[in-house]
Structure formats: structure tokens, C-alpha cells
Amino acid sequence: QKEVEQNSGPLSVPEGAIASLNCTYSDRVSQSFFWYRQYSGKSPELIMSIYSNGDKEDGRFTAQLNKASQYVSLLIRDSQPSDSATYLCAVKAGSNAGNKLVFGAGTILRVKS
Amino acid sequence: GAGVSQSPSNKVTEKGKDVELRCDPISGHTALYWYRQRLGQGLEFLIYFQGNSAPDKSGLPSDRFSAERTGESVSTLTIQRTQQEDSAVYLCASSPHPPPLHFGNGTRLTVT
């Protein structure tokens, strides 16, 4: 079982719709969770971080965390063509594992205008 | 302010040659990470530094790979006797505390 799993996609949504990106992780003691966006040929950039169960909103982005289900998601409201990119989920394990950050393989999002 | 800087941005080398990749982290960032990304794939963890020490080297693929960091600043990733499967983008990232990470633009390595 991979440490961090994501559906590779592509996920296609029409402009203005809500895009829902999902991620599961295997280490039950994981504490910190991140979503990165990566445009083709570019390096990843941080979109959201979330540390406790529930929802965290930042503009059009909402991160959701459910530690009991070992599940984290990213919702993008009012999707725009400029949101088309690969979205990477990243998980930091518990404190005994140091500061290693493990990435999923990413989900390709395509927003159609 | 300056971000994470990596050099060279592109490197083409012949199979069997050694290469050195350099990373200049954001000033004051104590943690530094190296990842590898093959074409169309996710980020593969290689190693991370806390200060000048490397608590986790578990991702280094073989003993041909090594990394060091000095002055709690610059880091170099060295690949000896390069192989074609080493071709990838090598990404460096730094952070002031535990994650989140700030990434450089990467070094694209092509082994011919």
C-alpha cells in the first residue's frame, strides 16, 4: 500500500463547477497535511495546509480532513481554466518520523471553458 | 525576497559521468529537502537535512547518490556513475520549521 494515494485522473470539470480532489494516507499518526499545485514544467507551489479535523477555507479553496478515515480532500469552487494543473497531496508523519513529507502521485485537473 | 535557488537548471551528461546539483535554500530555513520527479510521475523523496545533519536518507536510490549540506545553507546532491534511469527533475525545497516546503525550480538532468 502506498503511503499517500491519489486518483491520477484526469479529472475534467466545466468552468464554474466545483472540483473535488481526494487523497488517502496509510500512516494513522500523520499530523500535517498539505495540498500543492504543480503546473506543467513548473515546481510545486503550496495551496493549503490543514492540521486538524474539519474544514479549512481559503478563498475558492477548501481543505477537508478526516483523520479517523485517513482522508483529506481539496474542493475548488468556481473552477477556472487557470486551475488546470496537477494537484499533489502531501503528508507529514507523526513527530517520531521526523520532518519527512511524503507526496502522492498527483491528480490531473482539467477545467474546460 | 529570494526563493530557493537551484543550479544548473538543465544538465545533460553522458552515462557513467558524475554530476553535482546545487541548492541554495531561503536564508534562515533550517530544513532542506531533495526530491526526484520522473516525467509524468509524482515526487520521490530522496533525503532531508535538519541543519547540516541528515536524519532521513531513506530515499536515496543507491550508493551512487550522496548529499551534503554545509553552514546550514547550501546543499549539493552528487550522483556518481550516472545511469539513464537517473534522468529526472531534481527538486530542492526548504522550510523554516517542519513543513510546508518552498520549492526551487529544479534541475532537469538528462543522461544520454
mmCIF file of C-alpha atoms in Angstrom:
data_model
loop_
_atom_site.group_PDB
_atom_site.id
_atom_site.type_symbol
_atom_site.label_atom_id
_atom_site.label_comp_id
_atom_site.label_asym_id
_atom_site.label_seq_id
_atom_site.Cartn_x
_atom_site.Cartn_y
_atom_site.Cartn_z
ATOM 1 C CA GLN A 1 0.000 0.000 0.000
ATOM 2 C CA LYS A 2 1.377 3.394 -0.953
ATOM 3 C CA GLU A 3 1.794 5.866 1.878
ATOM 4 C CA VAL A 4 -0.233 8.551 0.096
ATOM 5 C CA GLU A 5 -2.708 7.655 -2.644
ATOM 6 C CA GLN A 6 -4.482 9.846 -5.147
ATOM 7 C CA ASN A 7 -6.539 9.123 -8.223
ATOM 8 C CA SER A 8 -4.309 10.104 -11.152
ATOM 9 C CA GLY A 9 -7.224 11.431 -13.205
ATOM 10 C CA PRO A 10 -7.555 13.372 -15.335
ATOM 11 C CA LEU A 11 -10.496 14.933 -13.578
ATOM 12 C CA SER A 12 -12.408 17.100 -16.032
ATOM 13 C CA VAL A 13 -14.863 19.731 -14.826
ATOM 14 C CA PRO A 14 -16.611 22.584 -16.647
ATOM 15 C CA GLU A 15 -15.698 26.159 -15.851
ATOM 16 C CA GLY A 16 -17.604 27.396 -12.802
ATOM 17 C CA ALA A 17 -18.145 23.937 -11.330
ATOM 18 C CA ILE A 18 -16.747 22.527 -8.094
ATOM 19 C CA ALA A 19 -13.696 20.289 -8.445
ATOM 20 C CA SER A 20 -13.234 17.688 -5.733
ATOM 21 C CA LEU A 21 -9.805 16.123 -5.255
ATOM 22 C CA ASN A 22 -9.259 13.260 -2.840
ATOM 23 C CA CYS A 23 -6.321 11.724 -1.016
ATOM 24 C CA THR A 24 -5.923 8.844 1.425
ATOM 25 C CA TYR A 25 -2.921 8.062 3.581
ATOM 26 C CA SER A 26 -1.744 4.971 5.396
ATOM 27 C CA ASP A 27 0.076 6.292 8.478
ATOM 28 C CA ARG A 28 -2.538 6.706 11.169
ATOM 29 C CA VAL A 29 -0.331 9.013 13.255
ATOM 30 C CA SER A 30 0.123 11.555 10.454
ATOM 31 C CA GLN A 31 -0.292 15.067 11.773
ATOM 32 C CA SER A 32 0.085 17.580 8.967
ATOM 33 C CA PHE A 33 -1.430 17.646 5.510
ATOM 34 C CA PHE A 34 -0.772 19.836 2.502
ATOM 35 C CA TRP A 35 -2.067 20.453 -0.981
ATOM 36 C CA TYR A 36 0.325 21.640 -3.666
ATOM 37 C CA ARG A 37 -0.450 22.730 -7.215
ATOM 38 C CA GLN A 38 2.007 21.974 -9.999
ATOM 39 C CA TYR A 39 1.697 23.447 -13.468
ATOM 40 C CA SER A 40 3.323 21.538 -16.295
ATOM 41 C CA GLY A 41 7.067 22.106 -16.296
ATOM 42 C CA LYS A 42 6.976 24.084 -13.051
ATOM 43 C CA SER A 43 7.757 23.276 -9.441
ATOM 44 C CA PRO A 44 5.027 22.633 -6.848
ATOM 45 C CA GLU A 45 3.508 25.573 -5.007
ATOM 46 C CA LEU A 46 1.659 25.366 -1.700
ATOM 47 C CA ILE A 47 -2.094 25.978 -1.803
ATOM 48 C CA MET A 48 -3.370 24.805 1.572
ATOM 49 C CA SER A 49 -2.236 23.241 4.803
ATOM 50 C CA ILE A 50 -4.517 21.564 7.341
ATOM 51 C CA TYR A 51 -3.708 20.082 10.721
ATOM 52 C CA SER A 52 -6.988 19.308 12.500
ATOM 53 C CA ASN A 53 -10.192 17.527 11.598
ATOM 54 C CA GLY A 54 -12.809 19.518 9.751
ATOM 55 C CA ASP A 55 -12.797 22.117 7.016
ATOM 56 C CA LYS A 56 -10.410 24.961 6.300
ATOM 57 C CA GLU A 57 -11.360 27.575 3.743
ATOM 58 C CA ASP A 58 -9.135 29.995 1.832
ATOM 59 C CA GLY A 59 -10.820 31.873 -0.977
ATOM 60 C CA ARG A 60 -12.112 29.390 -3.547
ATOM 61 C CA PHE A 61 -10.259 26.517 -1.885
ATOM 62 C CA THR A 62 -11.487 24.322 0.970
ATOM 63 C CA ALA A 63 -9.415 21.565 2.520
ATOM 64 C CA GLN A 64 -11.196 18.840 4.451
ATOM 65 C CA LEU A 65 -9.546 16.423 6.867
ATOM 66 C CA ASN A 66 -10.922 13.274 8.463
ATOM 67 C CA LYS A 67 -8.210 11.563 10.497
ATOM 68 C CA ALA A 68 -10.467 8.657 11.528
ATOM 69 C CA SER A 69 -10.940 7.761 7.866
ATOM 70 C CA GLN A 70 -7.374 8.804 6.951
ATOM 71 C CA TYR A 71 -8.757 11.008 4.230
ATOM 72 C CA VAL A 72 -8.036 14.533 3.094
ATOM 73 C CA SER A 73 -9.673 16.390 0.232
ATOM 74 C CA LEU A 74 -9.478 19.667 -1.634
ATOM 75 C CA LEU A 75 -12.504 21.428 -3.059
ATOM 76 C CA ILE A 76 -12.109 24.151 -5.656
ATOM 77 C CA ARG A 77 -15.208 26.292 -6.106
ATOM 78 C CA ASP A 78 -15.969 28.237 -9.280
ATOM 79 C CA SER A 79 -13.233 26.354 -11.146
ATOM 80 C CA GLN A 80 -11.333 28.370 -13.726
ATOM 81 C CA PRO A 81 -9.256 27.205 -16.707
ATOM 82 C CA SER A 82 -6.224 28.580 -14.854
ATOM 83 C CA ASP A 83 -6.835 25.946 -12.165
ATOM 84 C CA SER A 84 -5.881 23.250 -14.684
ATOM 85 C CA ALA A 85 -2.804 21.628 -13.172
ATOM 86 C CA THR A 86 -1.664 18.598 -11.213
ATOM 87 C CA TYR A 87 -2.640 18.676 -7.546
ATOM 88 C CA LEU A 88 -0.340 16.933 -5.121
ATOM 89 C CA CYS A 89 -1.358 15.760 -1.675
ATOM 90 C CA ALA A 90 1.457 15.658 0.884
ATOM 91 C CA VAL A 91 1.509 14.157 4.359
ATOM 92 C CA LYS A 92 3.914 14.585 7.245
ATOM 93 C CA ALA A 93 4.052 11.634 9.587
ATOM 94 C CA GLY A 94 3.980 11.817 13.380
ATOM 95 C CA SER A 95 6.770 13.541 15.271
ATOM 96 C CA ASN A 96 8.767 10.328 15.693
ATOM 97 C CA ALA A 97 9.186 10.157 11.931
ATOM 98 C CA GLY A 98 10.992 13.473 11.783
ATOM 99 C CA ASN A 99 10.032 16.004 9.158
ATOM 100 C CA LYS A 100 9.765 13.760 6.114
ATOM 101 C CA LEU A 101 6.994 14.893 3.797
ATOM 102 C CA VAL A 102 5.540 12.182 1.556
ATOM 103 C CA PHE A 103 3.751 13.126 -1.653
ATOM 104 C CA GLY A 104 1.057 11.353 -3.580
ATOM 105 C CA ALA A 105 1.465 10.899 -7.325
ATOM 106 C CA GLY A 106 -0.956 13.734 -8.015
ATOM 107 C CA THR A 107 -4.330 14.230 -9.697
ATOM 108 C CA ILE A 108 -4.504 15.993 -13.049
ATOM 109 C CA LEU A 109 -7.321 18.542 -13.123
ATOM 110 C CA ARG A 110 -8.662 19.939 -16.385
ATOM 111 C CA VAL A 111 -11.133 22.801 -16.301
ATOM 112 C CA LYS A 112 -12.947 23.204 -19.594
ATOM 113 C CA SER A 113 -14.104 26.637 -20.697
ATOM 114 C CA GLY B 1 12.849 38.043 -1.007
ATOM 115 C CA ALA B 2 14.914 35.400 -2.798
ATOM 116 C CA GLY B 3 13.424 31.955 -3.084
ATOM 117 C CA VAL B 4 15.109 28.574 -3.269
ATOM 118 C CA SER B 5 17.719 28.635 -5.998
ATOM 119 C CA GLN B 6 18.934 25.550 -7.842
ATOM 120 C CA SER B 7 21.743 25.192 -10.331
ATOM 121 C CA PRO B 8 22.202 24.252 -13.030
ATOM 122 C CA SER B 9 18.655 24.493 -14.349
ATOM 123 C CA ASN B 10 19.477 21.919 -17.001
ATOM 124 C CA LYS B 11 22.240 19.326 -17.148
ATOM 125 C CA VAL B 12 22.971 16.871 -19.923
ATOM 126 C CA THR B 13 25.617 14.286 -19.144
ATOM 127 C CA GLU B 14 26.926 11.064 -20.573
ATOM 128 C CA LYS B 15 26.209 7.767 -18.909
ATOM 129 C CA GLY B 16 28.926 6.946 -16.394
ATOM 130 C CA LYS B 17 29.859 10.536 -15.573
ATOM 131 C CA ASP B 18 29.424 12.133 -12.161
ATOM 132 C CA VAL B 19 27.167 15.154 -11.634
ATOM 133 C CA GLU B 20 26.712 17.669 -8.830
ATOM 134 C CA LEU B 21 23.474 19.528 -8.298
ATOM 135 C CA ARG B 22 23.374 22.581 -6.079
ATOM 136 C CA CYS B 23 20.653 24.064 -3.895
ATOM 137 C CA ASP B 24 20.657 27.429 -2.135
ATOM 138 C CA PRO B 25 17.772 27.474 0.339
ATOM 139 C CA ILE B 26 15.887 30.504 1.588
ATOM 140 C CA SER B 27 18.043 32.259 4.184
ATOM 141 C CA GLY B 28 17.249 31.088 7.704
ATOM 142 C CA HIS B 29 15.465 27.921 6.646
ATOM 143 C CA THR B 30 16.783 25.121 8.819
ATOM 144 C CA ALA B 31 15.273 22.201 6.906
ATOM 145 C CA LEU B 32 16.240 21.281 3.350
ATOM 146 C CA TYR B 33 14.797 18.504 1.185
ATOM 147 C CA TRP B 34 15.686 16.778 -2.071
ATOM 148 C CA TYR B 35 13.051 15.100 -4.231
ATOM 149 C CA ARG B 36 13.184 13.469 -7.642
ATOM 150 C CA GLN B 37 10.395 13.683 -10.192
ATOM 151 C CA ARG B 38 10.456 11.492 -13.261
ATOM 152 C CA LEU B 39 8.432 12.573 -16.277
ATOM 153 C CA GLY B 40 4.716 12.320 -15.605
ATOM 154 C CA GLN B 41 5.228 10.956 -12.113
ATOM 155 C CA GLY B 42 4.971 12.195 -8.539
ATOM 156 C CA LEU B 43 7.654 13.435 -6.185
ATOM 157 C CA GLU B 44 10.014 10.780 -4.859
ATOM 158 C CA PHE B 45 11.621 11.656 -1.517
ATOM 159 C CA LEU B 46 15.413 11.343 -1.508
ATOM 160 C CA ILE B 47 16.808 12.939 1.656
ATOM 161 C CA TYR B 48 16.233 15.763 4.081
ATOM 162 C CA PHE B 49 18.545 17.837 6.263
ATOM 163 C CA GLN B 50 17.852 19.449 9.608
ATOM 164 C CA GLY B 51 20.707 21.892 9.930
ATOM 165 C CA ASN B 52 23.744 20.110 8.499
ATOM 166 C CA SER B 53 22.713 16.620 9.520
ATOM 167 C CA ALA B 54 20.535 14.221 7.561
ATOM 168 C CA PRO B 55 18.105 12.400 9.871
ATOM 169 C CA ASP B 56 16.458 10.618 6.958
ATOM 170 C CA LYS B 57 18.379 9.321 3.950
ATOM 171 C CA SER B 58 15.944 6.526 3.293
ATOM 172 C CA GLY B 59 15.011 7.713 -0.176
ATOM 173 C CA LEU B 60 18.465 7.681 -1.747
ATOM 174 C CA PRO B 61 18.098 5.057 -4.515
ATOM 175 C CA SER B 62 21.598 3.602 -4.330
ATOM 176 C CA ASP B 63 25.076 4.241 -3.026
ATOM 177 C CA ARG B 64 25.762 6.229 -6.196
ATOM 178 C CA PHE B 65 23.705 9.011 -4.636
ATOM 179 C CA SER B 66 25.004 11.199 -1.827
ATOM 180 C CA ALA B 67 24.220 14.640 -0.447
ATOM 181 C CA GLU B 68 25.741 17.069 1.964
ATOM 182 C CA ARG B 69 24.885 20.395 3.471
ATOM 183 C CA THR B 70 27.273 22.930 4.934
ATOM 184 C CA GLY B 71 26.852 26.062 7.021
ATOM 185 C CA GLU B 72 23.177 25.205 7.415
ATOM 186 C CA SER B 73 22.872 26.650 3.940
ATOM 187 C CA VAL B 74 23.970 25.285 0.576
ATOM 188 C CA SER B 75 23.407 21.635 -0.254
ATOM 189 C CA THR B 76 24.839 19.522 -3.047
ATOM 190 C CA LEU B 77 23.405 16.296 -4.385
ATOM 191 C CA THR B 78 26.012 14.142 -6.106
ATOM 192 C CA ILE B 79 25.241 11.294 -8.464
ATOM 193 C CA GLN B 80 28.193 9.117 -9.373
ATOM 194 C CA ARG B 81 28.428 6.971 -12.493
ATOM 195 C CA THR B 82 25.122 8.269 -13.820
ATOM 196 C CA GLN B 83 22.680 5.885 -15.471
ATOM 197 C CA GLN B 84 19.868 6.640 -17.901
ATOM 198 C CA GLU B 85 17.287 5.884 -15.223
ATOM 199 C CA ASP B 86 18.692 8.826 -13.247
ATOM 200 C CA SER B 87 17.168 11.183 -15.813
ATOM 201 C CA ALA B 88 14.582 13.293 -13.977
ATOM 202 C CA VAL B 89 13.933 16.686 -12.477
ATOM 203 C CA TYR B 90 15.645 17.027 -9.111
ATOM 204 C CA LEU B 91 13.767 19.384 -6.819
ATOM 205 C CA CYS B 92 15.097 21.040 -3.718
ATOM 206 C CA ALA B 93 12.870 22.585 -1.066
ATOM 207 C CA SER B 94 13.440 24.346 2.236
ATOM 208 C CA SER B 95 11.357 25.311 5.243
ATOM 209 C CA PRO B 96 11.934 27.382 8.392
ATOM 210 C CA HIS B 97 10.277 24.785 10.599
ATOM 211 C CA PRO B 98 8.707 21.456 9.805
ATOM 212 C CA PRO B 99 6.708 21.645 6.542
ATOM 213 C CA PRO B 100 5.243 23.337 4.481
ATOM 214 C CA LEU B 101 8.033 23.362 1.951
ATOM 215 C CA HIS B 102 9.070 26.025 -0.524
ATOM 216 C CA PHE B 103 10.417 24.554 -3.746
ATOM 217 C CA GLY B 104 13.103 25.687 -6.146
ATOM 218 C CA ASN B 105 12.664 25.468 -9.908
ATOM 219 C CA GLY B 106 14.542 22.197 -10.106
ATOM 220 C CA THR B 107 17.421 20.814 -12.134
ATOM 221 C CA ARG B 108 16.446 18.805 -15.188
ATOM 222 C CA LEU B 109 19.011 16.032 -15.563
ATOM 223 C CA THR B 110 19.295 14.129 -18.820
ATOM 224 C CA VAL B 111 21.662 11.167 -19.026
ATOM 225 C CA THR B 112 22.480 10.155 -22.582
#
